[in-house]
Each structure stands twice: as C-alpha cells, then as structure tokens.
Amino acid sequence: MSIQDTVSSWEQLFEIAQKNTSARRVRRPGQSPSTEPIPSSLHKLPPDTTPPVLLYRDTNSWCPFCERVWFALEEKEIPFATEFIDLSNKPKWYTDLVPTTLVPAVKIEGQLVYESKDILLALEEKFGTTLLPDDPEENAIARQLVEDAETNGFREVVYKFLRATPADADELANLQAAFEAKLDELEQTLGKYPGPYFVSNFSLVDIMYSPHLDRLAANLPVYRGYHLKGNERFPRINAWFEALNQRPAYHRVKSDNITNNLLLRRRWGVEPIGNPLPLNSVDSQSIEYRAEAAERLSDNREVAIGDILKNSGVQALAKDGDISAIQEAVDLHLRLLADYLINGNGAPLPGGRTGGKDSTDPIVAAVGAITLAYVRNRICAPRDMSAGAATAFRAAADKVLASVY
Ligand SMILES: N[C@@H](CCC(=O)N[C@@H](CS)C(=O)NCC(=O)O)C(=O)O
C-alpha cells in the first residue's frame, strides 16, 4: 500500500483541525494576503453593520506602526475592517487620501486619521480612554511618555545598532553603548510605577514600544549576538515582556521570531552572525496552536500548493514538463505536515514516514524536502496565522523534514 493511501484526506484533516482551534480567518480569493484575520470583537456588531473603524495596513503585516493600531483595536475590543495596502505598489487612491502616503491610517466613522500615535489617541477619544490612566496626573504622565516614545530618539538609536554596517569593532561597540543607554532609560521609566508596565496599568505607552522591542528581542541574538531576553542588565524590561505575554490581544497581533529574522535579512539585507533562537517549545507543543496551523494549511492548501509549484524550484524536477507527479508529491508532504500537526506528539516521526512505494522514488523525497523547507520559511506571522501557530508549524515542518530521508 502506498503512503498516499494511508495519509488522511484534506477534508478529514481540515475537519479535525477546525474542531481543535477557535482561530478563524476569511479567505481572500486571488488577493494578497490570501487570508485575513477576523477581529475578535466583530461578533459584537449586529449583522450587516459597517464596523466603526476601517484600518489601512500593509499586506504582509510587517509594519510595527500598523501593529500598534491593531493591538489597541484588539485591546479595546473595537470591531474593525481592514484594507490592505501593497507598499511596493501603493494605489493612487491611497497616496491621494493620506498626506504622508504611509501606513497605518484609519477612518473612524468615516474620518481619516494617520500617524500611529495620533490614531491611538483618536481611538481613546472616540471609544473611551481605556488605555490611558483615569487619574489626571498619571494620565498627563502617560501622554507625555507616548510623545517621548516618538521624540526621544529611541527608534533611531536601537535600529542603528541592529541594522547599521559598522566600519570596525570600535564603531560597533559605540552603537552598542548608545543602544544600552537607551534601554537603561526605559528600564528607569519602567521603575516609576509599581507593576510591570510603564504606568500603573497596561496603556498606550506599552503599545508604542512593544512592536519595536519585540523585533529587537527577536533579531539582536541573530544579527548582533546580543540577548535582550534574559539579560540581567534589564530586569524590568524582561518583566514587562512577561506581562505582555499574558495578554491575549498581544498574541493575536505579534509576529514570531523567525518572521522577524527573515524580514531583516530580506528587507534590510543584514547578514546573520548568530544562531536563530530555538523555537518556543511551549508554543510548538500547544494543541491549540498546532490545530490552528493545521487548520490554516488545510484551508489554504490550494494557494500554498500554487505558490510552491511556482516559487520553490520543485518544477525543475518535472519529467518531460509533466508537473502532475510533482504536484502530487507536494500535496502528499503538506498532508503529512498537517497530519503531524494534528497527531504528532512532539516526538520525531518513525523513520521513513514517507516509506512504502514512494520512499524508493528519489524525486518524491526531493520534492518533499523542498516543499517542507520552503513552507517553513515562507509562512509569515501574523499575516498567515498567529505567531504561536507559526512556531508550531515551523517545528512540525522540521520534524517531518527530518523523516524524509
Ligand atoms: N510615523 C509613522 C511611520 C509609519 C511608517 O513608517 N510606515 C511604513 C511601513 S512600516 C510605510 O508606510 N512605508 C511605506 C513607504 O515608506 O512608502 C507612524 O507612526 O504611523
């Protein structure tokens, strides 16, 4: 019996996966991105009602400033619709609409607001100040910290350490010293109120910094050999990360480490010098995340298979231009991956899982290896699935890949 006959069908895989996750997305046929997350509070709207907020954001969900706005919308449980803007080819209607031509922008009940900080403040004004302190004195301090986050040079200094190409070790050491001084300032600010956040409760100040500190924590180990998480110099920043980690909205909007790492190399051309951080084992073994990853893969398989056939290089293995056997092998290995996500227990698959008839065909194995390596790096969180699901997906792809040969 061939492995083709023993692996579950897509329909079976999809059904089981869907039962085990509450995460849902809508498909966007023929568009990029091919799926879109459903805001957690959309159900609060009566049917056929237009959400009060329209968010314009980047198609790949890489933009840290869009992440700020998405984070606030999820925290405040405001139903919203999303319009994706392709930053490599911005539509004229968008550049005509938004004076800066940048994302994010929003329409709040039809009124345009742009610049992430101004959007956050406008959401507070329109939908109640849940992310600013009630106490007037503390409120003024929080508002000042929000302003400071834009004007205190934090972003310029920290990203320079991450992305600049220093001429020599002295210059790198200077960039690092400036970076550490900026983080020392944050460390002190975090110490002004009891509790892990910048003011007494979670607020816009945390939202201003979180997408940037997340990207630094993911990328510095790989590109600078520098660790922010676990660094004893920054205990309050570490406690702040821990506190953010308890917030469901944060998990909906954040990206995973590998997405951040790949983006820095592809978008900014920075060369890695250190090892990627290990995949978070709690996330990769979580049933909920594994099911979400399997549900995403099963639901979006046609787009995934089309992308693999076009862009991964597998078509070079087609004999006499016949792609059908290649397509079958791609399909098989994606089903093995979905099956492993659902049924695997974190232990390696028994050797030769693609055994039987197919294992004797080196082309099938080669297509499988390419497919798994390609999708492992191709998925992008939170564009395609949540960060936790992406972590489970990559860990499973590694395991199945290890069983191909
Ligand atoms: N200060 C702006 C920055 C927004 C920004 O830089 N957005 C980038 C994406 S991360 C963008 O729209 N880039 C497109 C471009 O530069 O044309 C804000 O806070 O909203």
CSV table of C-alpha atoms and ligand atoms in Angstrom, one decimal:
chain,number,residue,atom,x,y,z
A,1,MET,CA,0.0,0.0,0.0
A,2,SER,CA,1.4,3.4,-0.9
A,3,ILE,CA,1.7,6.2,1.7
A,4,GLN,CA,-0.8,8.2,-0.5
A,5,ASP,CA,-3.5,5.7,0.7
A,6,THR,CA,-2.6,5.9,4.4
A,7,VAL,CA,-2.4,9.7,5.0
A,8,SER,CA,-5.7,11.4,5.7
A,9,SER,CA,-7.5,13.4,3.1
A,10,TRP,CA,-7.5,17.2,3.3
A,11,GLU,CA,-11.2,17.1,4.2
A,12,GLN,CA,-10.5,14.8,7.2
A,13,LEU,CA,-7.5,16.9,8.3
A,14,PHE,CA,-9.4,20.1,8.0
A,15,GLU,CA,-12.4,18.8,10.0
A,16,ILE,CA,-10.3,17.6,12.9
A,17,ALA,CA,-8.1,20.7,12.9
A,18,GLN,CA,-11.1,23.0,12.9
A,19,LYS,CA,-12.6,21.3,15.9
A,20,ASN,CA,-9.4,21.9,17.9
A,21,THR,CA,-8.9,25.6,17.4
A,22,SER,CA,-11.1,28.7,17.8
A,23,ALA,CA,-8.9,30.8,15.5
A,24,ARG,CA,-10.7,31.7,12.3
A,25,ARG,CA,-9.7,33.7,9.2
A,26,VAL,CA,-11.5,34.6,6.0
A,27,ARG,CA,-10.2,33.7,2.6
A,28,ARG,CA,-9.4,36.4,0.0
A,29,PRO,CA,-9.5,34.6,-3.3
A,30,GLY,CA,-7.0,35.9,-5.8
A,31,GLN,CA,-5.7,38.6,-3.5
A,32,SER,CA,-2.6,39.2,-1.3
A,33,PRO,CA,-2.6,38.3,1.5
A,34,SER,CA,-4.7,35.2,0.7
A,35,THR,CA,-6.4,35.3,4.1
A,36,GLU,CA,-7.4,37.8,6.7
A,37,PRO,CA,-7.8,37.5,10.5
A,38,ILE,CA,-11.3,38.2,11.9
A,39,PRO,CA,-11.2,40.9,14.6
A,40,SER,CA,-12.0,39.2,17.9
A,41,SER,CA,-14.9,41.7,18.6
A,42,LEU,CA,-16.6,41.6,15.2
A,43,HIS,CA,-19.3,39.4,16.6
A,44,LYS,CA,-20.4,42.3,18.8
A,45,LEU,CA,-21.7,44.1,15.7
A,46,PRO,CA,-25.3,43.5,14.6
A,47,PRO,CA,-25.2,41.6,11.2
A,48,ASP,CA,-24.8,43.8,8.0
A,49,THR,CA,-23.4,46.7,10.0
A,50,THR,CA,-20.3,48.6,8.9
A,51,PRO,CA,-17.6,48.5,11.6
A,52,PRO,CA,-16.9,51.9,13.0
A,53,VAL,CA,-13.2,51.7,12.1
A,54,LEU,CA,-11.5,51.0,8.8
A,55,LEU,CA,-7.8,50.2,9.2
A,56,TYR,CA,-5.4,50.6,6.2
A,57,ARG,CA,-2.4,48.4,6.8
A,58,ASP,CA,0.4,46.7,4.9
A,59,THR,CA,-0.3,43.5,3.0
A,60,ASN,CA,2.4,41.5,4.8
A,61,SER,CA,1.6,42.6,8.4
A,62,TRP,CA,5.3,43.5,8.9
A,63,CYS,CA,4.7,47.2,9.8
A,64,PRO,CA,5.4,47.8,13.5
A,65,PHE,CA,3.3,51.0,13.4
A,66,CYS,CA,0.3,49.2,12.0
A,67,GLU,CA,0.8,46.6,14.7
A,68,ARG,CA,0.4,49.3,17.3
A,69,VAL,CA,-3.0,50.3,16.0
A,70,TRP,CA,-4.1,46.7,15.6
A,71,PHE,CA,-3.0,46.0,19.2
A,72,ALA,CA,-5.1,48.9,20.5
A,73,LEU,CA,-8.2,47.9,18.5
A,74,GLU,CA,-8.0,44.3,19.9
A,75,GLU,CA,-7.3,45.5,23.4
A,76,LYS,CA,-10.2,48.0,23.2
A,77,GLU,CA,-12.4,45.4,21.5
A,78,ILE,CA,-13.4,47.7,18.7
A,79,PRO,CA,-14.8,45.9,15.7
A,80,PHE,CA,-13.0,47.0,12.5
A,81,ALA,CA,-12.5,46.2,8.9
A,82,THR,CA,-9.1,46.1,7.2
A,83,GLU,CA,-8.0,47.4,3.8
A,84,PHE,CA,-4.5,46.1,2.8
A,85,ILE,CA,-2.1,48.4,1.0
A,86,ASP,CA,0.7,46.9,-1.1
A,87,LEU,CA,3.6,49.1,-0.1
A,88,SER,CA,5.7,48.1,-3.1
A,89,ASN,CA,2.9,49.5,-5.4
A,90,LYS,CA,0.7,51.8,-3.4
A,91,PRO,CA,-2.6,52.6,-5.1
A,92,LYS,CA,-3.0,56.2,-6.3
A,93,TRP,CA,-6.3,56.5,-4.3
A,94,TYR,CA,-4.3,55.8,-1.1
A,95,THR,CA,-1.5,58.3,-1.8
A,96,ASP,CA,-4.2,60.8,-2.7
A,97,LEU,CA,-6.0,60.1,0.5
A,98,VAL,CA,-3.2,60.1,3.1
A,99,PRO,CA,-0.8,63.1,3.0
A,100,THR,CA,2.2,61.1,4.3
A,101,THR,CA,1.3,58.2,2.0
A,102,LEU,CA,2.4,55.9,4.8
A,103,VAL,CA,0.5,53.1,6.7
A,104,PRO,CA,-1.2,52.9,9.1
A,105,ALA,CA,-4.2,55.2,8.5
A,106,VAL,CA,-7.7,54.7,9.7
A,107,LYS,CA,-11.1,56.0,9.1
A,108,ILE,CA,-13.0,56.4,12.3
A,109,GLU,CA,-16.7,56.7,11.4
A,110,GLY,CA,-15.5,58.0,8.0
A,111,GLN,CA,-13.0,60.5,9.4
A,112,LEU,CA,-9.4,60.0,8.3
A,113,VAL,CA,-6.6,59.8,10.9
A,114,TYR,CA,-3.0,58.9,10.1
A,115,GLU,CA,0.3,58.5,12.1
A,116,SER,CA,0.1,55.6,14.5
A,117,LYS,CA,0.4,57.8,17.6
A,118,ASP,CA,-2.4,60.1,16.5
A,119,ILE,CA,-4.5,57.1,15.7
A,120,LEU,CA,-4.0,55.6,19.1
A,121,LEU,CA,-5.0,58.9,20.8
A,122,ALA,CA,-8.0,59.3,18.5
A,123,LEU,CA,-9.2,55.8,19.4
A,124,GLU,CA,-9.0,56.8,23.0
A,125,GLU,CA,-11.0,60.0,22.4
A,126,LYS,CA,-13.7,58.2,20.3
A,127,PHE,CA,-14.1,54.9,22.2
A,128,GLY,CA,-13.3,55.8,25.8
A,129,THR,CA,-9.9,56.2,27.5
A,130,THR,CA,-9.4,52.5,28.5
A,131,LEU,CA,-5.7,52.7,27.6
A,132,LEU,CA,-4.9,55.9,29.5
A,133,PRO,CA,-5.0,56.3,33.3
A,134,ASP,CA,-8.1,57.8,34.9
A,135,ASP,CA,-6.0,59.7,37.5
A,136,PRO,CA,-5.3,63.2,35.9
A,137,GLU,CA,-1.7,63.4,37.0
A,138,GLU,CA,-0.9,59.9,35.8
A,139,ASN,CA,-2.8,60.5,32.7
A,140,ALA,CA,-0.6,63.5,31.8
A,141,ILE,CA,2.5,61.5,32.6
A,142,ALA,CA,1.3,58.6,30.3
A,143,ARG,CA,0.5,61.1,27.5
A,144,GLN,CA,4.0,62.6,27.9
A,145,LEU,CA,5.5,59.1,27.7
A,146,VAL,CA,3.6,58.4,24.5
A,147,GLU,CA,5.0,61.7,23.0
A,148,ASP,CA,8.5,60.8,24.3
A,149,ALA,CA,8.3,57.4,22.5
A,150,GLU,CA,8.2,59.3,19.2
A,151,THR,CA,10.7,62.0,20.0
A,152,ASN,CA,13.3,60.6,22.4
A,153,GLY,CA,15.5,59.1,19.7
A,154,PHE,CA,14.8,55.5,20.9
A,155,ARG,CA,13.9,54.1,17.5
A,156,GLU,CA,16.8,55.8,15.7
A,157,VAL,CA,19.4,54.6,18.2
A,158,VAL,CA,18.2,51.0,18.7
A,159,TYR,CA,17.7,50.3,15.0
A,160,LYS,CA,21.1,51.7,14.2
A,161,PHE,CA,22.7,49.2,16.4
A,162,LEU,CA,20.7,46.4,14.7
A,163,ARG,CA,20.9,47.4,11.1
A,164,ALA,CA,24.0,49.6,10.5
A,165,THR,CA,27.1,48.2,8.9
A,166,PRO,CA,29.8,49.4,11.3
A,167,ALA,CA,33.3,50.1,9.8
A,168,ASP,CA,35.1,48.3,12.7
A,169,ALA,CA,34.7,46.8,16.2
A,170,ASP,CA,35.0,50.3,17.8
A,171,GLU,CA,32.1,51.7,15.9
A,172,LEU,CA,30.0,48.6,16.7
A,173,ALA,CA,30.9,49.0,20.4
A,174,ASN,CA,29.8,52.6,20.3
A,175,LEU,CA,26.5,51.7,18.7
A,176,GLN,CA,26.0,49.0,21.4
A,177,ALA,CA,26.8,51.5,24.2
A,178,ALA,CA,24.3,54.0,22.8
A,179,PHE,CA,21.7,51.2,22.5
A,180,GLU,CA,22.3,50.1,26.1
A,181,ALA,CA,22.0,53.7,27.3
A,182,LYS,CA,18.6,54.0,25.6
A,183,LEU,CA,17.4,50.8,27.2
A,184,ASP,CA,18.7,51.9,30.6
A,185,GLU,CA,16.4,54.9,30.2
A,186,LEU,CA,13.4,52.6,29.5
A,187,GLU,CA,14.5,50.4,32.5
A,188,GLN,CA,14.3,53.5,34.7
A,189,THR,CA,11.0,54.7,33.3
A,190,LEU,CA,9.5,51.2,34.0
A,191,GLY,CA,10.6,51.5,37.6
A,192,LYS,CA,8.5,54.6,38.3
A,193,TYR,CA,5.2,52.8,38.9
A,194,PRO,CA,4.7,49.5,40.8
A,195,GLY,CA,3.8,46.6,38.5
A,196,PRO,CA,5.4,45.6,35.2
A,197,TYR,CA,4.0,48.3,32.9
A,198,PHE,CA,5.1,51.9,32.2
A,199,VAL,CA,2.3,53.3,34.3
A,200,SER,CA,0.0,51.6,36.9
A,201,ASN,CA,-1.9,49.6,34.2
A,202,PHE,CA,-1.3,48.4,30.7
A,203,SER,CA,-1.6,51.6,28.4
A,204,LEU,CA,-0.8,53.2,25.1
A,205,VAL,CA,2.8,53.6,26.3
A,206,ASP,CA,3.3,49.8,26.3
A,207,ILE,CA,1.7,49.7,22.8
A,208,MET,CA,4.1,52.4,21.5
A,209,TYR,CA,7.1,50.3,22.4
A,210,SER,CA,6.0,46.7,22.1
A,211,PRO,CA,6.4,46.1,18.3
A,212,HIS,CA,9.8,47.6,18.4
A,213,LEU,CA,11.1,45.8,21.5
A,214,ASP,CA,9.7,42.6,20.1
A,215,ARG,CA,11.7,43.0,16.9
A,216,LEU,CA,14.8,43.8,18.8
A,217,ALA,CA,14.5,40.8,21.1
A,218,ALA,CA,14.0,38.5,18.1
A,219,ASN,CA,16.7,39.9,15.9
A,220,LEU,CA,19.6,41.1,18.1
A,221,PRO,CA,20.7,37.5,19.0
A,222,VAL,CA,20.8,36.5,15.4
A,223,TYR,CA,22.3,39.7,13.8
A,224,ARG,CA,24.4,41.1,16.7
A,225,GLY,CA,24.9,38.1,19.0
A,226,TYR,CA,23.2,40.2,21.7
A,227,HIS,CA,20.4,38.9,24.0
A,228,LEU,CA,17.8,41.2,25.4
A,229,LYS,CA,15.6,38.5,26.9
A,230,GLY,CA,17.3,37.0,30.0
A,231,ASN,CA,19.8,40.0,30.1
A,232,GLU,CA,20.4,40.8,33.8
A,233,ARG,CA,21.0,44.4,33.0
A,234,PHE,CA,17.3,44.8,32.0
A,235,PRO,CA,15.2,43.0,34.7
A,236,ARG,CA,12.2,45.4,34.3
A,237,ILE,CA,12.2,45.1,30.5
A,238,ASN,CA,12.2,41.3,31.0
A,239,ALA,CA,9.3,41.5,33.5
A,240,TRP,CA,7.5,43.8,31.0
A,241,PHE,CA,7.9,41.1,28.3
A,242,GLU,CA,6.5,38.5,30.7
A,243,ALA,CA,3.5,40.7,31.4
A,244,LEU,CA,2.8,41.4,27.7
A,245,ASN,CA,2.9,37.7,27.2
A,246,GLN,CA,-0.2,37.3,29.4
A,247,ARG,CA,-2.3,39.4,27.1
A,248,PRO,CA,-4.5,37.6,24.5
A,249,ALA,CA,-4.5,40.7,22.2
A,250,TYR,CA,-0.7,40.7,22.1
A,251,HIS,CA,-0.7,37.1,20.9
A,252,ARG,CA,-3.2,37.9,18.1
A,253,VAL,CA,-1.1,40.8,16.7
A,254,LYS,CA,2.6,39.9,17.3
A,255,SER,CA,4.9,38.2,14.8
A,256,ASP,CA,7.1,35.2,15.7
A,257,ASN,CA,10.9,35.4,15.9
A,258,ILE,CA,11.6,33.7,12.6
A,259,THR,CA,9.3,36.0,10.7
A,260,ASN,CA,11.3,38.9,12.2
A,261,ASN,CA,14.6,37.3,11.4
A,262,LEU,CA,13.7,36.6,7.8
A,263,LEU,CA,12.3,40.0,7.3
A,264,LEU,CA,15.5,41.7,8.5
A,265,ARG,CA,17.6,39.7,6.0
A,266,ARG,CA,15.3,40.0,3.1
A,267,ARG,CA,14.1,43.6,3.6
A,268,TRP,CA,17.3,45.2,5.0
A,269,GLY,CA,20.0,42.8,3.7
A,270,VAL,CA,21.5,42.4,7.2
A,271,GLU,CA,23.7,39.3,7.5
A,272,PRO,CA,23.2,36.9,10.4
A,273,ILE,CA,26.1,36.3,12.7
A,274,GLY,CA,24.4,34.2,15.4
A,275,ASN,CA,22.1,31.3,15.6
A,276,PRO,CA,18.3,31.7,15.4
A,277,LEU,CA,16.6,31.5,18.8
A,278,PRO,CA,15.2,28.0,19.5
A,279,LEU,CA,11.6,27.6,18.5
A,280,ASN,CA,9.5,28.1,21.6
A,281,SER,CA,8.7,24.6,22.8
A,282,VAL,CA,5.5,25.6,24.7
A,283,ASP,CA,4.0,27.1,21.6
A,284,SER,CA,5.2,24.3,19.3
A,285,GLN,CA,3.6,21.7,21.5
A,286,SER,CA,0.4,23.6,22.3
A,287,ILE,CA,-2.6,21.6,20.9
A,288,GLU,CA,-4.4,24.8,20.1
A,289,TYR,CA,-1.5,26.3,18.1
A,290,ARG,CA,-0.9,23.0,16.3
A,291,ALA,CA,-4.5,22.8,15.4
A,292,GLU,CA,-4.6,26.4,14.2
A,293,ALA,CA,-1.5,25.7,12.0
A,294,ALA,CA,-3.1,22.6,10.6
A,295,GLU,CA,-6.4,24.4,10.0
A,296,ARG,CA,-4.6,27.2,8.1
A,297,LEU,CA,-2.7,24.8,6.0
A,298,SER,CA,-5.7,22.7,5.1
A,299,ASP,CA,-8.0,25.6,4.4
A,300,ASN,CA,-5.4,27.5,2.3
A,301,ARG,CA,-3.8,24.5,0.6
A,302,GLU,CA,-4.7,25.5,-2.9
A,303,VAL,CA,-2.9,28.8,-2.6
A,304,ALA,CA,0.1,27.1,-0.8
A,305,ILE,CA,0.4,24.4,-3.4
A,306,GLY,CA,0.2,27.0,-6.3
A,307,ASP,CA,2.9,29.1,-4.6
A,308,ILE,CA,5.2,26.1,-4.0
A,309,LEU,CA,4.9,24.9,-7.6
A,310,LYS,CA,5.6,28.4,-8.9
A,311,ASN,CA,8.3,29.7,-6.5
A,312,SER,CA,10.1,26.9,-4.6
A,313,GLY,CA,12.1,25.4,-7.5
A,314,VAL,CA,10.2,22.0,-7.5
A,315,GLN,CA,9.1,22.4,-11.1
A,316,ALA,CA,12.7,21.9,-12.1
A,317,LEU,CA,12.2,18.2,-11.1
A,318,ALA,CA,9.3,17.7,-13.5
A,319,LYS,CA,10.0,15.0,-16.1
A,320,ASP,CA,9.1,16.0,-19.7
A,321,GLY,CA,7.3,19.1,-18.5
A,322,ASP,CA,4.7,17.0,-16.6
A,323,ILE,CA,4.0,18.7,-13.3
A,324,SER,CA,1.3,16.3,-12.1
A,325,ALA,CA,3.6,13.9,-10.3
A,326,ILE,CA,5.4,16.9,-8.7
A,327,GLN,CA,2.1,18.4,-7.6
A,328,GLU,CA,1.1,15.0,-6.1
A,329,ALA,CA,4.3,14.8,-4.1
A,330,VAL,CA,3.9,18.4,-2.8
A,331,ASP,CA,0.3,17.7,-1.8
A,332,LEU,CA,1.4,14.5,0.0
A,333,HIS,CA,4.0,16.2,2.0
A,334,LEU,CA,1.7,19.0,3.0
A,335,ARG,CA,-0.8,16.4,4.2
A,336,LEU,CA,1.9,14.7,6.1
A,337,LEU,CA,2.7,18.0,7.8
A,338,ALA,CA,-0.9,18.7,8.6
A,339,ASP,CA,-1.3,15.1,9.9
A,340,TYR,CA,1.8,15.5,12.1
A,341,LEU,CA,0.5,18.8,13.5
A,342,ILE,CA,-2.7,17.1,14.5
A,343,ASN,CA,-1.5,13.6,15.5
A,344,GLY,CA,2.2,14.0,16.3
A,345,ASN,CA,3.1,14.1,20.0
A,346,GLY,CA,6.3,16.2,19.7
A,347,ALA,CA,8.4,13.1,19.3
A,348,PRO,CA,10.1,12.5,15.9
A,349,LEU,CA,8.1,10.6,13.4
A,350,PRO,CA,9.2,7.0,13.0
A,351,GLY,CA,11.9,6.9,10.3
A,352,GLY,CA,10.8,6.6,6.7
A,353,ARG,CA,7.3,8.0,7.3
A,354,THR,CA,7.1,8.7,3.6
A,355,GLY,CA,8.0,4.9,3.3
A,356,GLY,CA,6.5,2.3,1.1
A,357,LYS,CA,6.4,2.7,-2.6
A,358,ASP,CA,7.1,6.5,-2.6
A,359,SER,CA,10.3,6.3,-0.5
A,360,THR,CA,12.0,4.5,-3.3
A,361,ASP,CA,11.4,7.4,-5.6
A,362,PRO,CA,14.1,10.0,-5.0
A,363,ILE,CA,12.1,12.6,-6.8
A,364,VAL,CA,9.2,12.3,-4.4
A,365,ALA,CA,11.7,12.6,-1.5
A,366,ALA,CA,13.4,15.6,-3.1
A,367,VAL,CA,10.1,17.4,-3.7
A,368,GLY,CA,9.1,16.6,-0.1
A,369,ALA,CA,12.3,18.1,1.2
A,370,ILE,CA,11.9,21.3,-0.9
A,371,THR,CA,8.2,21.6,0.0
A,372,LEU,CA,8.8,21.4,3.7
A,373,ALA,CA,11.9,23.7,3.7
A,374,TYR,CA,10.1,26.2,1.6
A,375,VAL,CA,6.8,26.4,3.6
A,376,ARG,CA,8.8,26.5,6.8
A,377,ASN,CA,10.4,29.8,5.8
A,378,ARG,CA,7.5,31.1,3.6
A,379,ILE,CA,4.8,31.4,6.3
A,380,CYS,CA,4.7,34.7,7.9
A,381,ALA,CA,3.1,35.6,11.2
A,382,PRO,CA,0.6,37.2,11.8
A,383,ARG,CA,-0.1,37.5,8.1
A,384,ASP,CA,-0.9,33.8,7.6
A,385,MET,CA,-1.5,32.6,11.2
A,386,SER,CA,-0.8,33.7,14.7
A,387,ALA,CA,2.8,33.7,16.0
A,388,GLY,CA,2.2,30.7,18.2
A,389,ALA,CA,0.7,28.7,15.3
A,390,ALA,CA,3.6,29.7,13.1
A,391,THR,CA,6.0,28.4,15.7
A,392,ALA,CA,4.2,25.1,15.9
A,393,PHE,CA,4.1,25.0,12.1
A,394,ARG,CA,7.9,25.5,11.7
A,395,ALA,CA,8.7,22.9,14.4
A,396,ALA,CA,6.4,20.4,12.7
A,397,ALA,CA,8.0,21.1,9.3
A,398,ASP,CA,11.4,20.5,10.9
A,399,LYS,CA,10.3,17.1,12.3
A,400,VAL,CA,8.6,15.9,9.1
A,401,LEU,CA,11.6,17.1,7.1
A,402,ALA,CA,13.9,15.1,9.3
A,403,SER,CA,11.9,12.0,8.4
A,404,VAL,CA,12.1,12.4,4.6
A,405,TYR,CA,15.4,10.7,4.0
B,1,LIG,N1,5.4,57.8,11.8
B,1,LIG,C1,4.6,56.8,11.1
B,1,LIG,C2,5.5,55.8,10.5
B,1,LIG,C3,4.8,54.9,9.5
B,1,LIG,C4,5.7,54.1,8.6
B,1,LIG,O1,6.9,54.3,8.5
B,1,LIG,N2,5.1,53.2,7.8
B,1,LIG,C5,5.9,52.4,6.8
B,1,LIG,C6,5.7,50.9,7.0
B,1,LIG,S1,6.5,50.3,8.4
B,1,LIG,C7,5.4,52.8,5.4
B,1,LIG,O2,4.2,53.1,5.2
B,1,LIG,N3,6.3,52.7,4.4
B,1,LIG,C8,5.9,52.9,3.0
B,1,LIG,C9,6.8,53.9,2.4
B,1,LIG,O3,7.7,54.4,3.0
B,1,LIG,O4,6.4,54.3,1.3
B,1,LIG,C10,3.6,56.2,12.0
B,1,LIG,O5,3.9,56.1,13.2
B,1,LIG,O6,2.5,55.9,11.6
